Amino acid sequence: PEPTSSAPTNEPSSPPTNVLSSAPTQPPSPEPTSSAPTNVPSNAPTSPPSNPPTPNPTSPNSYGIGPFVTSASSSELVTIPRPQNPGSQSQINCPHLQVGLKNWHDPSTWLSSSIPAAGESVTLPENSTVVINQAVLEELNVINVPSSSELIFGEDAGGAAITLDAAGMDVQGALRAGSETCVYDTELTITLHGSRPTDLDIYGKSPTATPSYKGISVNGGIISMHGKRHFPTWSRLAESVRIGQNYLL
């Protein structure tokens, strides 16, 4: 008999077992993502600087830190009065032009009948008014003006300056140069050369030392001097001056 045909015996009877039957249990790792550098601050500044930078001055004049009194901040405008120009006033009641004056440089003025010499202490005669009309060249010790007497500085006839050198002065009477109605125009220099004891009382007297001191002691007396006027003679402050402040506006 002829052989019969049949399918090959080596074909598998079922699908291969190595085929995956389900999706993977773990998802693949995500790809890296891009990000900003780590040194960039995560937050913007919380507040601006507390103080803005100081601007450069716009003017060459700098008077420190205000506030200053200005026309906008003050409530009152004041005009400072100026006194009358003394040049327009007549010279009246001049002490050095009164009658009965005794001249310092006249020997007859002094009880010793001689002009005071260098180093001497000088006491004006009682009840007298002595005038100095020129420079006293001698350096004297203490000049005493009794309560009944006056020492007056006059004008040099040639316009020269008048100088007086002494250790000190004790004025119980009056020491004058000009008056309120007679401006003293001559240049006057009083130079004191004495020393000051350490035990002076309130009147400038020492209980232990011979009166020899540097200064003008006025005990019940008067010093009246009226020279060249300067304008203005005063100013009005619109604001208190603080301790340590070194300028006024």
JSON list of N, CA and C in Angstrom, two decimals, residues 199-238:
[
{"chain": "A", "resi": 199, "resn": "ASP", "atom": "N", "xyz": [45.26, 134.91, 97.27]},
{"chain": "A", "resi": 199, "resn": "ASP", "atom": "CA", "xyz": [44.30, 135.05, 98.38]},
{"chain": "A", "resi": 199, "resn": "ASP", "atom": "C", "xyz": [43.49, 136.34, 98.28]},
{"chain": "A", "resi": 200, "resn": "LEU", "atom": "N", "xyz": [43.10, 136.74, 97.06]},
{"chain": "A", "resi": 200, "resn": "LEU", "atom": "CA", "xyz": [42.32, 137.96, 96.89]},
{"chain": "A", "resi": 200, "resn": "LEU", "atom": "C", "xyz": [40.89, 137.75, 97.39]},
{"chain": "A", "resi": 201, "resn": "ASP", "atom": "N", "xyz": [40.32, 138.80, 97.98]},
{"chain": "A", "resi": 201, "resn": "ASP", "atom": "CA", "xyz": [38.91, 138.75, 98.36]},
{"chain": "A", "resi": 201, "resn": "ASP", "atom": "C", "xyz": [38.06, 139.21, 97.19]},
{"chain": "A", "resi": 202, "resn": "ILE", "atom": "N", "xyz": [36.75, 139.38, 97.42]},
{"chain": "A", "resi": 202, "resn": "ILE", "atom": "CA", "xyz": [35.84, 139.73, 96.32]},
{"chain": "A", "resi": 202, "resn": "ILE", "atom": "C", "xyz": [36.11, 141.13, 95.78]},
{"chain": "A", "resi": 203, "resn": "TYR", "atom": "N", "xyz": [36.85, 141.94, 96.52]},
{"chain": "A", "resi": 203, "resn": "TYR", "atom": "CA", "xyz": [37.17, 143.30, 96.07]},
{"chain": "A", "resi": 203, "resn": "TYR", "atom": "C", "xyz": [38.55, 143.37, 95.42]},
{"chain": "A", "resi": 204, "resn": "GLY", "atom": "N", "xyz": [39.18, 142.23, 95.22]},
{"chain": "A", "resi": 204, "resn": "GLY", "atom": "CA", "xyz": [40.49, 142.22, 94.59]},
{"chain": "A", "resi": 204, "resn": "GLY", "atom": "C", "xyz": [41.61, 142.61, 95.53]},
{"chain": "A", "resi": 205, "resn": "LYS", "atom": "N", "xyz": [41.39, 142.52, 96.84]},
{"chain": "A", "resi": 205, "resn": "LYS", "atom": "CA", "xyz": [42.41, 142.87, 97.83]},
{"chain": "A", "resi": 205, "resn": "LYS", "atom": "C", "xyz": [42.93, 141.61, 98.51]},
{"chain": "A", "resi": 206, "resn": "SER", "atom": "N", "xyz": [44.22, 141.64, 98.84]},
{"chain": "A", "resi": 206, "resn": "SER", "atom": "CA", "xyz": [44.83, 140.51, 99.52]},
{"chain": "A", "resi": 206, "resn": "SER", "atom": "C", "xyz": [45.10, 140.90, 100.97]},
{"chain": "A", "resi": 207, "resn": "PRO", "atom": "N", "xyz": [44.70, 140.07, 101.95]},
{"chain": "A", "resi": 207, "resn": "PRO", "atom": "CA", "xyz": [44.96, 140.40, 103.35]},
{"chain": "A", "resi": 207, "resn": "PRO", "atom": "C", "xyz": [46.42, 140.25, 103.74]},
{"chain": "A", "resi": 208, "resn": "THR", "atom": "N", "xyz": [47.21, 139.59, 102.92]},
{"chain": "A", "resi": 208, "resn": "THR", "atom": "CA", "xyz": [48.60, 139.34, 103.28]},
{"chain": "A", "resi": 208, "resn": "THR", "atom": "C", "xyz": [49.59, 140.05, 102.36]},
{"chain": "A", "resi": 209, "resn": "ALA", "atom": "N", "xyz": [49.23, 140.27, 101.11]},
{"chain": "A", "resi": 209, "resn": "ALA", "atom": "CA", "xyz": [50.18, 140.84, 100.16]},
{"chain": "A", "resi": 209, "resn": "ALA", "atom": "C", "xyz": [49.96, 142.33, 99.99]},
{"chain": "A", "resi": 210, "resn": "THR", "atom": "N", "xyz": [51.03, 143.03, 99.69]},
{"chain": "A", "resi": 210, "resn": "THR", "atom": "CA", "xyz": [50.93, 144.44, 99.34]},
{"chain": "A", "resi": 210, "resn": "THR", "atom": "C", "xyz": [50.15, 144.56, 98.04]},
{"chain": "A", "resi": 211, "resn": "PRO", "atom": "N", "xyz": [49.19, 145.50, 97.94]},
{"chain": "A", "resi": 211, "resn": "PRO", "atom": "CA", "xyz": [48.39, 145.60, 96.71]},
{"chain": "A", "resi": 211, "resn": "PRO", "atom": "C", "xyz": [49.28, 145.71, 95.47]},
{"chain": "A", "resi": 212, "resn": "SER", "atom": "N", "xyz": [49.39, 144.63, 94.76]},
{"chain": "A", "resi": 212, "resn": "SER", "atom": "CA", "xyz": [50.16, 144.59, 93.52]},
{"chain": "A", "resi": 212, "resn": "SER", "atom": "C", "xyz": [49.56, 143.48, 92.69]},
{"chain": "A", "resi": 213, "resn": "TYR", "atom": "N", "xyz": [48.71, 143.83, 91.77]},
{"chain": "A", "resi": 213, "resn": "TYR", "atom": "CA", "xyz": [47.96, 142.83, 91.04]},
{"chain": "A", "resi": 213, "resn": "TYR", "atom": "C", "xyz": [47.74, 143.27, 89.61]},
{"chain": "A", "resi": 214, "resn": "LYS", "atom": "N", "xyz": [47.37, 142.32, 88.79]},
{"chain": "A", "resi": 214, "resn": "LYS", "atom": "CA", "xyz": [47.13, 142.60, 87.38]},
{"chain": "A", "resi": 214, "resn": "LYS", "atom": "C", "xyz": [45.62, 142.66, 87.16]},
{"chain": "A", "resi": 215, "resn": "GLY", "atom": "N", "xyz": [45.12, 143.87, 86.96]},
{"chain": "A", "resi": 215, "resn": "GLY", "atom": "CA", "xyz": [43.69, 144.04, 86.76]},
{"chain": "A", "resi": 215, "resn": "GLY", "atom": "C", "xyz": [43.26, 145.44, 87.17]},
{"chain": "A", "resi": 216, "resn": "ILE", "atom": "N", "xyz": [41.97, 145.73, 86.92]},
{"chain": "A", "resi": 216, "resn": "ILE", "atom": "CA", "xyz": [41.37, 146.99, 87.34]},
{"chain": "A", "resi": 216, "resn": "ILE", "atom": "C", "xyz": [40.30, 146.65, 88.35]},
{"chain": "A", "resi": 217, "resn": "SER", "atom": "N", "xyz": [40.53, 146.98, 89.60]},
{"chain": "A", "resi": 217, "resn": "SER", "atom": "CA", "xyz": [39.59, 146.71, 90.68]},
{"chain": "A", "resi": 217, "resn": "SER", "atom": "C", "xyz": [38.66, 147.91, 90.83]},
{"chain": "A", "resi": 218, "resn": "VAL", "atom": "N", "xyz": [37.35, 147.66, 90.78]},
{"chain": "A", "resi": 218, "resn": "VAL", "atom": "CA", "xyz": [36.36, 148.73, 90.92]},
{"chain": "A", "resi": 218, "resn": "VAL", "atom": "C", "xyz": [35.54, 148.44, 92.17]},
{"chain": "A", "resi": 219, "resn": "ASN", "atom": "N", "xyz": [35.77, 149.20, 93.22]},
{"chain": "A", "resi": 219, "resn": "ASN", "atom": "CA", "xyz": [35.09, 149.01, 94.50]},
{"chain": "A", "resi": 219, "resn": "ASN", "atom": "C", "xyz": [34.24, 150.24, 94.78]},
{"chain": "A", "resi": 220, "resn": "GLY", "atom": "N", "xyz": [32.97, 150.17, 94.34]},
{"chain": "A", "resi": 220, "resn": "GLY", "atom": "CA", "xyz": [32.08, 151.31, 94.53]},
{"chain": "A", "resi": 220, "resn": "GLY", "atom": "C", "xyz": [32.33, 152.43, 93.53]},
{"chain": "A", "resi": 221, "resn": "GLY", "atom": "N", "xyz": [33.21, 152.21, 92.55]},
{"chain": "A", "resi": 221, "resn": "GLY", "atom": "CA", "xyz": [33.54, 153.25, 91.59]},
{"chain": "A", "resi": 221, "resn": "GLY", "atom": "C", "xyz": [32.83, 153.05, 90.25]},
{"chain": "A", "resi": 222, "resn": "ILE", "atom": "N", "xyz": [33.31, 153.78, 89.24]},
{"chain": "A", "resi": 222, "resn": "ILE", "atom": "CA", "xyz": [32.69, 153.78, 87.91]},
{"chain": "A", "resi": 222, "resn": "ILE", "atom": "C", "xyz": [33.77, 153.68, 86.84]},
{"chain": "A", "resi": 223, "resn": "ILE", "atom": "N", "xyz": [33.55, 152.82, 85.86]},
{"chain": "A", "resi": 223, "resn": "ILE", "atom": "CA", "xyz": [34.33, 152.83, 84.62]},
{"chain": "A", "resi": 223, "resn": "ILE", "atom": "C", "xyz": [33.37, 153.15, 83.49]},
{"chain": "A", "resi": 224, "resn": "SER", "atom": "N", "xyz": [33.64, 154.24, 82.78]},
{"chain": "A", "resi": 224, "resn": "SER", "atom": "CA", "xyz": [32.76, 154.68, 81.69]},
{"chain": "A", "resi": 224, "resn": "SER", "atom": "C", "xyz": [33.61, 155.00, 80.47]},
{"chain": "A", "resi": 225, "resn": "MET", "atom": "N", "xyz": [33.51, 154.15, 79.44]},
{"chain": "A", "resi": 225, "resn": "MET", "atom": "CA", "xyz": [34.29, 154.34, 78.22]},
{"chain": "A", "resi": 225, "resn": "MET", "atom": "C", "xyz": [33.38, 154.22, 77.01]},
{"chain": "A", "resi": 226, "resn": "HIS", "atom": "N", "xyz": [33.47, 155.18, 76.09]},
{"chain": "A", "resi": 226, "resn": "HIS", "atom": "CA", "xyz": [32.60, 155.22, 74.92]},
{"chain": "A", "resi": 226, "resn": "HIS", "atom": "C", "xyz": [33.46, 155.48, 73.68]},
{"chain": "A", "resi": 227, "resn": "GLY", "atom": "N", "xyz": [33.79, 154.41, 72.98]},
{"chain": "A", "resi": 227, "resn": "GLY", "atom": "CA", "xyz": [34.62, 154.54, 71.78]},
{"chain": "A", "resi": 227, "resn": "GLY", "atom": "C", "xyz": [33.82, 154.34, 70.51]},
{"chain": "A", "resi": 228, "resn": "LYS", "atom": "N", "xyz": [34.51, 153.90, 69.47]},
{"chain": "A", "resi": 228, "resn": "LYS", "atom": "CA", "xyz": [33.90, 153.72, 68.17]},
{"chain": "A", "resi": 228, "resn": "LYS", "atom": "C", "xyz": [32.79, 152.67, 68.23]},
{"chain": "A", "resi": 229, "resn": "ARG", "atom": "N", "xyz": [31.68, 152.97, 67.56]},
{"chain": "A", "resi": 229, "resn": "ARG", "atom": "CA", "xyz": [30.56, 152.05, 67.54]},
{"chain": "A", "resi": 229, "resn": "ARG", "atom": "C", "xyz": [30.66, 151.12, 66.32]},
{"chain": "A", "resi": 230, "resn": "HIS", "atom": "N", "xyz": [30.19, 149.90, 66.53]},
{"chain": "A", "resi": 230, "resn": "HIS", "atom": "CA", "xyz": [30.16, 148.92, 65.45]},
{"chain": "A", "resi": 230, "resn": "HIS", "atom": "C", "xyz": [28.71, 148.51, 65.20]},
{"chain": "A", "resi": 231, "resn": "PHE", "atom": "N", "xyz": [28.37, 148.32, 63.94]},
{"chain": "A", "resi": 231, "resn": "PHE", "atom": "CA", "xyz": [26.99, 148.01, 63.58]},
{"chain": "A", "resi": 231, "resn": "PHE", "atom": "C", "xyz": [26.92, 146.62, 62.94]},
{"chain": "A", "resi": 232, "resn": "PRO", "atom": "N", "xyz": [25.84, 145.85, 63.19]},
{"chain": "A", "resi": 232, "resn": "PRO", "atom": "CA", "xyz": [24.86, 146.11, 64.25]},
{"chain": "A", "resi": 232, "resn": "PRO", "atom": "C", "xyz": [25.45, 145.74, 65.60]},
{"chain": "A", "resi": 233, "resn": "THR", "atom": "N", "xyz": [24.88, 146.28, 66.66]},
{"chain": "A", "resi": 233, "resn": "THR", "atom": "CA", "xyz": [25.41, 146.03, 68.00]},
{"chain": "A", "resi": 233, "resn": "THR", "atom": "C", "xyz": [24.79, 144.81, 68.65]},
{"chain": "A", "resi": 234, "resn": "TRP", "atom": "N", "xyz": [23.75, 144.23, 68.05]},
{"chain": "A", "resi": 234, "resn": "TRP", "atom": "CA", "xyz": [23.13, 143.04, 68.63]},
{"chain": "A", "resi": 234, "resn": "TRP", "atom": "C", "xyz": [22.38, 142.29, 67.54]},
{"chain": "A", "resi": 235, "resn": "SER", "atom": "N", "xyz": [22.06, 141.04, 67.84]},
{"chain": "A", "resi": 235, "resn": "SER", "atom": "CA", "xyz": [21.29, 140.20, 66.91]},
{"chain": "A", "resi": 235, "resn": "SER", "atom": "C", "xyz": [20.23, 139.44, 67.69]},
{"chain": "A", "resi": 236, "resn": "ARG", "atom": "N", "xyz": [19.13, 139.14, 67.03]},
{"chain": "A", "resi": 236, "resn": "ARG", "atom": "CA", "xyz": [18.04, 138.40, 67.65]},
{"chain": "A", "resi": 236, "resn": "ARG", "atom": "C", "xyz": [18.05, 136.97, 67.14]},
{"chain": "A", "resi": 237, "resn": "LEU", "atom": "N", "xyz": [18.11, 136.00, 68.07]},
{"chain": "A", "resi": 237, "resn": "LEU", "atom": "CA", "xyz": [18.09, 134.59, 67.70]},
{"chain": "A", "resi": 237, "resn": "LEU", "atom": "C", "xyz": [16.65, 134.13, 67.57]},
{"chain": "A", "resi": 238, "resn": "ALA", "atom": "N", "xyz": [16.33, 133.49, 66.46]},
{"chain": "A", "resi": 238, "resn": "ALA", "atom": "CA", "xyz": [14.98, 132.96, 66.25]},
{"chain": "A", "resi": 238, "resn": "ALA", "atom": "C", "xyz": [14.87, 131.52, 66.72]}
]
